[in-house]
Amino acid sequence: MNVYENNYKNLKSVVLDNRDLRVEIVPAAGARTASILFKSADCELLWQNTGKVHAPVSYAQPFPDGEKAGFDEMFPTINKCLCPDFPWRGVELPDHGEVWAIPWSDEKRTEDVVFSVFGVRLPYRLSKRVRLEGSSIKTVYRVENLSPFPMPFLYAAHPLFNVDKDDRIIVPDNLTSVINAVPSVDLPDYGREYGWTKEFSDMPEKTCDGYRKYYFRQKNTAGWSVLRREKQGFEIKMSVSADKLPWLGIWMNSGGWDSQYNLALEPASAPMDDPVAARAWGNESVLSPCEVREWALDIEISDFSF
């Protein structure tokens, strides 16, 4: 594996490169994974904005004002909300979380790169250690609660994958129903439960108003999920520490949000997009006083036989 600096649009980037993959991460933009090139298929896996200049990056900016591309880290929330607990009760947690829109430090080493950032409105340190192994991206996350108080939080991955019509999501057999987390034209009723059918697993054609966000009702105890690129002939498998990220969200955008056409597999520490909603659904995640927590997230790309 080679590690070197580059420029993604007008911002410094760190590139991890081997025979199978080229991965580009932008420290100044929330350590966003801006690009994943799968070399054997000559295919960019992540949604890209076409502009030559990166969107401005500023703390607590609304997500629609950002780059809206690549793979963001969402912590300690997705939705803007007020922290529910002392001593931060009433503190506003920004849209898409804190860490996607602030600079991270980077430490380039022989076998991996470590990116890290400190919280702004909550006292924590979040880091991720990234390396390549064949056609897999292996990441280990570490979060430290720097306070003597319990800290509610929600972490979720947000990789916006490119898709084609009829690309398909594959999940473990125990995931049999989903809960609507975002009202939309497609799914207007927040909190409504649906059975897991082709309507939810297969990417629809692009429309002017289609998008949906849902969570599986059941915990993903196996820890994996797959996006099968049917026309491209390969699949993207995400595997996580199932005890730390037991909830699986799906963002499926068929053109209704910002005219984008993409899909995100979103393993998360808690469901329903923010710590307050997660608590209301009885499934919150909380860091104990001074707790250090780690989890793994692997992305593996492989060909499949039709």
GROMACS .gro file of C-alpha atoms in nm:
model
  306
    1MET     CA    1   0.000   0.000   0.000
    2ASN     CA    2   0.121   0.350  -0.088
    3VAL     CA    3   0.023   0.661   0.107
    4TYR     CA    4   0.075   1.008  -0.037
    5GLU     CA    5  -0.068   1.358  -0.040
    6ASN     CA    6  -0.273   1.493  -0.328
    7ASN     CA    7  -0.535   1.761  -0.392
    8TYR     CA    8  -0.906   1.683  -0.413
    9LYS     CA    9  -1.047   1.980  -0.600
   10ASN     CA   10  -0.884   2.269  -0.408
   11LEU     CA   11  -0.824   2.090  -0.074
   12LYS     CA   12  -0.535   1.875   0.046
   13SER     CA   13  -0.612   1.505   0.044
   14VAL     CA   14  -0.449   1.184   0.164
   15VAL     CA   15  -0.448   0.894  -0.082
   16LEU     CA   16  -0.422   0.525   0.009
   17ASP     CA   17  -0.338   0.325  -0.301
   18ASN     CA   18  -0.279  -0.044  -0.377
   19ARG     CA   19  -0.331  -0.286  -0.666
   20ASP     CA   20  -0.710  -0.298  -0.619
   21LEU     CA   21  -0.820   0.035  -0.474
   22ARG     CA   22  -0.744   0.405  -0.468
   23VAL     CA   23  -0.902   0.581  -0.168
   24GLU     CA   24  -0.887   0.960  -0.125
   25ILE     CA   25  -0.967   1.128   0.209
   26VAL     CA   26  -0.993   1.504   0.274
   27PRO     CA   27  -0.886   1.593   0.632
   28ALA     CA   28  -1.004   1.956   0.618
   29ALA     CA   29  -1.356   1.845   0.521
   30GLY     CA   30  -1.438   1.618   0.812
   31ALA     CA   31  -1.191   1.350   0.696
   32ARG     CA   32  -1.449   1.275   0.426
   33THR     CA   33  -1.367   0.980   0.204
   34ALA     CA   34  -1.410   1.171  -0.119
   35SER     CA   35  -1.335   0.891  -0.363
   36ILE     CA   36  -1.308   0.512  -0.378
   37LEU     CA   37  -1.186   0.386  -0.714
   38PHE     CA   38  -1.232   0.011  -0.773
   39LYS     CA   39  -0.955  -0.045  -1.025
   40SER     CA   40  -1.051  -0.377  -1.186
   41ALA     CA   41  -1.384  -0.227  -1.296
   42ASP     CA   42  -1.241   0.124  -1.343
   43CYS     CA   43  -1.539   0.238  -1.137
   44GLU     CA   44  -1.580   0.526  -0.892
   45LEU     CA   45  -1.792   0.392  -0.606
   46LEU     CA   46  -1.889   0.722  -0.441
   47TRP     CA   47  -2.117   0.998  -0.561
   48GLN     CA   48  -1.921   1.301  -0.683
   49ASN     CA   49  -2.020   1.662  -0.729
   50THR     CA   50  -1.902   1.794  -1.063
   51GLY     CA   51  -1.776   2.135  -0.948
   52LYS     CA   52  -1.402   2.196  -0.961
   53VAL     CA   53  -1.400   2.380  -0.626
   54HIS     CA   54  -1.496   2.205  -0.304
   55ALA     CA   55  -1.800   2.351  -0.127
   56PRO     CA   56  -1.709   2.574   0.171
   57VAL     CA   57  -1.657   2.388   0.498
   58SER     CA   58  -1.767   2.560   0.819
   59TYR     CA   59  -1.875   2.435   1.159
   60ALA     CA   60  -2.251   2.381   1.210
   61GLN     CA   61  -2.337   2.464   0.850
   62PRO     CA   62  -2.652   2.297   0.716
   63PHE     CA   63  -2.570   1.978   0.529
   64PRO     CA   64  -2.727   2.106   0.202
   65ASP     CA   65  -2.466   2.385   0.199
   66GLY     CA   66  -2.180   2.132   0.201
   67GLU     CA   67  -2.023   1.913  -0.066
   68LYS     CA   68  -2.304   1.653  -0.039
   69ALA     CA   69  -2.086   1.376  -0.178
   70GLY     CA   70  -1.852   1.096  -0.079
   71PHE     CA   71  -1.853   0.926   0.261
   72ASP     CA   72  -1.914   1.148   0.566
   73GLU     CA   73  -1.880   1.054   0.932
   74MET     CA   74  -2.191   1.150   1.132
   75PHE     CA   75  -2.134   1.209   1.506
   76PRO     CA   76  -2.286   1.277   1.762
   77THR     CA   77  -2.614   1.305   1.567
   78ILE     CA   78  -2.760   1.314   1.217
   79ASN     CA   79  -3.058   1.543   1.270
   80LYS     CA   80  -3.012   1.879   1.436
   81CYS     CA   81  -3.138   1.837   1.792
   82LEU     CA   82  -3.094   1.953   2.152
   83CYS     CA   83  -2.883   1.738   2.379
   84PRO     CA   84  -3.123   1.585   2.633
   85ASP     CA   85  -2.892   1.533   2.933
   86PHE     CA   86  -2.707   1.732   3.201
   87PRO     CA   87  -2.462   1.903   3.184
   88TRP     CA   88  -2.528   1.975   2.812
   89ARG     CA   89  -2.909   1.976   2.830
   90GLY     CA   90  -3.039   2.220   2.570
   91VAL     CA   91  -2.710   2.246   2.378
   92GLU     CA   92  -2.784   2.233   2.006
   93LEU     CA   93  -2.615   1.955   1.812
   94PRO     CA   94  -2.579   2.064   1.449
   95ASP     CA   95  -2.726   1.915   1.134
   96HIS     CA   96  -2.537   1.602   1.024
   97GLY     CA   97  -2.340   1.619   1.346
   98GLU     CA   98  -2.025   1.811   1.436
   99VAL     CA   99  -1.737   1.625   1.278
  100TRP     CA  100  -1.826   1.627   0.906
  101ALA     CA  101  -1.769   2.001   0.876
  102ILE     CA  102  -1.450   2.060   1.078
  103PRO     CA  103  -1.085   1.975   1.007
  104TRP     CA  104  -0.932   1.651   1.135
  105SER     CA  105  -0.563   1.593   1.195
  106ASP     CA  106  -0.390   1.318   0.999
  107GLU     CA  107  -0.093   1.099   1.081
  108LYS     CA  108   0.046   0.902   0.789
  109ARG     CA  109   0.219   0.576   0.884
  110THR     CA  110   0.364   0.280   0.693
  111GLU     CA  111   0.058   0.054   0.711
  112ASP     CA  112  -0.226   0.299   0.780
  113VAL     CA  113  -0.337   0.658   0.831
  114VAL     CA  114  -0.491   0.789   1.154
  115PHE     CA  115  -0.737   1.080   1.142
  116SER     CA  116  -0.868   1.244   1.459
  117VAL     CA  117  -1.083   1.532   1.579
  118PHE     CA  118  -1.212   1.683   1.905
  119GLY     CA  119  -1.576   1.767   1.973
  120VAL     CA  120  -1.686   2.130   1.992
  121ARG     CA  121  -2.009   2.138   2.192
  122LEU     CA  122  -1.955   1.802   2.360
  123PRO     CA  123  -1.620   1.688   2.509
  124TYR     CA  124  -1.499   1.388   2.308
  125ARG     CA  125  -1.219   1.278   2.079
  126LEU     CA  126  -1.304   1.073   1.771
  127SER     CA  127  -1.044   0.901   1.557
  128LYS     CA  128  -1.031   0.650   1.274
  129ARG     CA  129  -0.743   0.434   1.159
  130VAL     CA  130  -0.767   0.344   0.789
  131ARG     CA  131  -0.573   0.088   0.586
  132LEU     CA  132  -0.616  -0.112   0.267
  133GLU     CA  133  -0.599  -0.489   0.246
  134GLY     CA  134  -0.651  -0.617  -0.108
  135SER     CA  135  -0.993  -0.493  -0.222
  136SER     CA  136  -1.100  -0.406   0.134
  137ILE     CA  137  -1.093  -0.078   0.326
  138LYS     CA  138  -1.046  -0.155   0.693
  139THR     CA  139  -1.125   0.118   0.945
  140VAL     CA  140  -1.111   0.111   1.324
  141TYR     CA  141  -1.289   0.392   1.506
  142ARG     CA  142  -1.218   0.508   1.860
  143VAL     CA  143  -1.421   0.757   2.060
  144GLU     CA  144  -1.327   0.887   2.404
  145ASN     CA  145  -1.572   1.058   2.637
  146LEU     CA  146  -1.352   1.327   2.791
  147SER     CA  147  -1.600   1.409   3.067
  148PRO     CA  148  -1.710   1.250   3.397
  149PHE     CA  149  -2.074   1.244   3.277
  150PRO     CA  150  -2.271   1.000   3.059
  151MET     CA  151  -2.286   1.129   2.701
  152PRO     CA  152  -2.574   1.039   2.464
  153PHE     CA  153  -2.465   1.011   2.102
  154LEU     CA  154  -2.540   0.859   1.764
  155TYR     CA  155  -2.270   0.755   1.519
  156ALA     CA  156  -2.362   0.655   1.165
  157ALA     CA  157  -2.163   0.602   0.848
  158HIS     CA  158  -2.287   0.797   0.544
  159PRO     CA  159  -2.130   0.660   0.224
  160LEU     CA  160  -2.318   0.789  -0.081
  161PHE     CA  161  -2.267   0.507  -0.330
  162ASN     CA  162  -2.328   0.547  -0.701
  163VAL     CA  163  -2.605   0.316  -0.825
  164ASP     CA  164  -2.797   0.200  -1.130
  165LYS     CA  165  -3.162   0.106  -1.154
  166ASP     CA  166  -3.227  -0.241  -1.005
  167ASP     CA  167  -2.908  -0.247  -0.799
  168ARG     CA  168  -3.003  -0.442  -0.491
  169ILE     CA  169  -2.953  -0.436  -0.113
  170ILE     CA  170  -2.888  -0.775   0.050
  171VAL     CA  171  -2.914  -0.815   0.428
  172PRO     CA  172  -2.916  -1.102   0.681
  173ASP     CA  173  -3.233  -1.310   0.701
  174ASN     CA  174  -3.333  -1.184   1.046
  175LEU     CA  175  -3.394  -0.832   0.909
  176THR     CA  176  -3.757  -0.859   0.804
  177SER     CA  177  -3.914  -0.514   0.849
  178VAL     CA  178  -3.825  -0.145   0.835
  179ILE     CA  179  -3.936   0.176   1.011
  180ASN     CA  180  -3.976   0.499   0.814
  181ALA     CA  181  -3.742   0.761   0.964
  182VAL     CA  182  -3.797   1.057   0.726
  183PRO     CA  183  -4.136   1.160   0.583
  184SER     CA  184  -4.123   1.191   0.204
  185VAL     CA  185  -4.341   1.161  -0.105
  186ASP     CA  186  -4.239   0.794  -0.122
  187LEU     CA  187  -4.303   0.723   0.248
  188PRO     CA  188  -4.510   1.000   0.408
  189ASP     CA  189  -4.579   0.841   0.749
  190TYR     CA  190  -4.298   0.879   1.002
  191GLY     CA  191  -4.260   0.572   1.222
  192ARG     CA  192  -4.470   0.342   1.003
  193GLU     CA  193  -4.347  -0.016   0.981
  194TYR     CA  194  -4.321  -0.198   0.647
  195GLY     CA  195  -4.219  -0.549   0.550
  196TRP     CA  196  -3.881  -0.591   0.384
  197THR     CA  197  -3.974  -0.638   0.017
  198LYS     CA  198  -3.831  -0.561  -0.327
  199GLU     CA  199  -3.990  -0.217  -0.297
  200PHE     CA  200  -3.730  -0.139  -0.033
  201SER     CA  201  -3.437  -0.353  -0.148
  202ASP     CA  202  -3.419  -0.266  -0.520
  203MET     CA  203  -3.308   0.074  -0.648
  204PRO     CA  204  -3.595   0.237  -0.840
  205GLU     CA  205  -3.558   0.445  -1.153
  206LYS     CA  206  -3.475   0.812  -1.112
  207THR     CA  207  -3.772   1.041  -1.054
  208CYS     CA  208  -3.812   1.407  -0.964
  209ASP     CA  209  -3.942   1.347  -0.612
  210GLY     CA  210  -3.826   1.006  -0.488
  211TYR     CA  211  -3.621   0.947  -0.174
  212ARG     CA  212  -3.655   0.753   0.149
  213LYS     CA  213  -3.475   0.690   0.476
  214TYR     CA  214  -3.557   0.393   0.694
  215TYR     CA  215  -3.407   0.172   0.965
  216PHE     CA  216  -3.449  -0.198   1.007
  217ARG     CA  217  -3.674  -0.278   1.298
  218GLN     CA  218  -3.449  -0.566   1.407
  219LYS     CA  219  -3.085  -0.537   1.515
  220ASN     CA  220  -2.832  -0.644   1.255
  221THR     CA  221  -2.670  -0.908   1.475
  222ALA     CA  222  -2.462  -1.044   1.185
  223GLY     CA  223  -2.314  -0.699   1.124
  224TRP     CA  224  -2.306  -0.705   0.743
  225SER     CA  225  -2.500  -0.553   0.454
  226VAL     CA  226  -2.438  -0.563   0.080
  227LEU     CA  227  -2.503  -0.332  -0.214
  228ARG     CA  228  -2.503  -0.547  -0.527
  229ARG     CA  229  -2.419  -0.348  -0.841
  230GLU     CA  230  -2.609  -0.574  -1.081
  231LYS     CA  231  -2.504  -0.412  -1.410
  232GLN     CA  232  -2.147  -0.352  -1.294
  233GLY     CA  233  -2.097  -0.714  -1.185
  234PHE     CA  234  -1.959  -0.648  -0.837
  235GLU     CA  235  -2.086  -0.595  -0.486
  236ILE     CA  236  -1.994  -0.372  -0.194
  237LYS     CA  237  -2.009  -0.541   0.145
  238MET     CA  238  -2.002  -0.338   0.466
  239SER     CA  239  -1.917  -0.530   0.785
  240VAL     CA  240  -1.916  -0.371   1.130
  241SER     CA  241  -1.875  -0.459   1.496
  242ALA     CA  242  -2.234  -0.574   1.545
  243ASP     CA  243  -2.236  -0.510   1.920
  244LYS     CA  244  -2.131  -0.146   1.871
  245LEU     CA  245  -2.325  -0.061   1.551
  246PRO     CA  246  -2.630  -0.289   1.570
  247TRP     CA  247  -2.872  -0.072   1.371
  248LEU     CA  248  -2.880  -0.047   0.992
  249GLY     CA  249  -3.026   0.256   0.818
  250ILE     CA  250  -3.078   0.293   0.444
  251TRP     CA  251  -3.078   0.622   0.253
  252MET     CA  252  -3.220   0.565  -0.098
  253ASN     CA  253  -3.227   0.878  -0.314
  254SER     CA  254  -3.388   0.833  -0.655
  255GLY     CA  255  -3.374   1.200  -0.748
  256GLY     CA  256  -3.600   1.369  -0.494
  257TRP     CA  257  -3.321   1.523  -0.284
  258ASP     CA  258  -3.088   1.762  -0.470
  259SER     CA  259  -3.153   1.564  -0.792
  260GLN     CA  260  -2.898   1.304  -0.677
  261TYR     CA  261  -2.919   0.936  -0.758
  262ASN     CA  262  -2.737   0.736  -0.490
  263LEU     CA  263  -2.775   0.501  -0.197
  264ALA     CA  264  -2.615   0.480   0.147
  265LEU     CA  265  -2.581   0.179   0.375
  266GLU     CA  266  -2.569   0.341   0.720
  267PRO     CA  267  -2.466   0.116   1.010
  268ALA     CA  268  -2.535   0.310   1.328
  269SER     CA  269  -2.500   0.297   1.705
  270ALA     CA  270  -2.868   0.392   1.746
  271PRO     CA  271  -3.167   0.429   1.511
  272MET     CA  272  -3.393   0.712   1.392
  273ASP     CA  273  -3.127   0.976   1.319
  274ASP     CA  274  -3.067   1.149   1.654
  275PRO     CA  275  -3.012   1.065   2.022
  276VAL     CA  276  -3.348   1.209   2.131
  277ALA     CA  277  -3.547   1.005   1.878
  278ALA     CA  278  -3.341   0.694   1.954
  279ARG     CA  279  -3.429   0.730   2.323
  280ALA     CA  280  -3.797   0.772   2.238
  281TRP     CA  281  -3.779   0.443   2.046
  282GLY     CA  282  -3.604   0.275   2.340
  283ASN     CA  283  -3.273   0.217   2.162
  284GLU     CA  284  -3.031   0.494   2.260
  285SER     CA  285  -2.651   0.473   2.272
  286VAL     CA  286  -2.462   0.640   2.558
  287LEU     CA  287  -2.094   0.672   2.642
  288SER     CA  288  -2.027   0.612   3.010
  289PRO     CA  289  -1.815   0.868   3.201
  290CYS     CA  290  -1.460   0.866   3.059
  291GLU     CA  291  -1.546   0.562   2.843
  292VAL     CA  292  -1.330   0.465   2.546
  293ARG     CA  293  -1.519   0.272   2.279
  294GLU     CA  294  -1.389   0.116   1.957
  295TRP     CA  295  -1.556  -0.042   1.657
  296ALA     CA  296  -1.454  -0.171   1.317
  297LEU     CA  297  -1.605  -0.093   0.978
  298ASP     CA  298  -1.484  -0.280   0.671
  299ILE     CA  299  -1.581  -0.215   0.310
  300GLU     CA  300  -1.504  -0.506   0.079
  301ILE     CA  301  -1.554  -0.493  -0.300
  302SER     CA  302  -1.571  -0.818  -0.493
  303ASP     CA  303  -1.693  -0.952  -0.827
  304PHE     CA  304  -1.986  -1.193  -0.831
  305SER     CA  305  -2.118  -1.447  -1.078
  306PHE     CA  306  -2.458  -1.385  -1.234
   0.00000   0.00000   0.00000
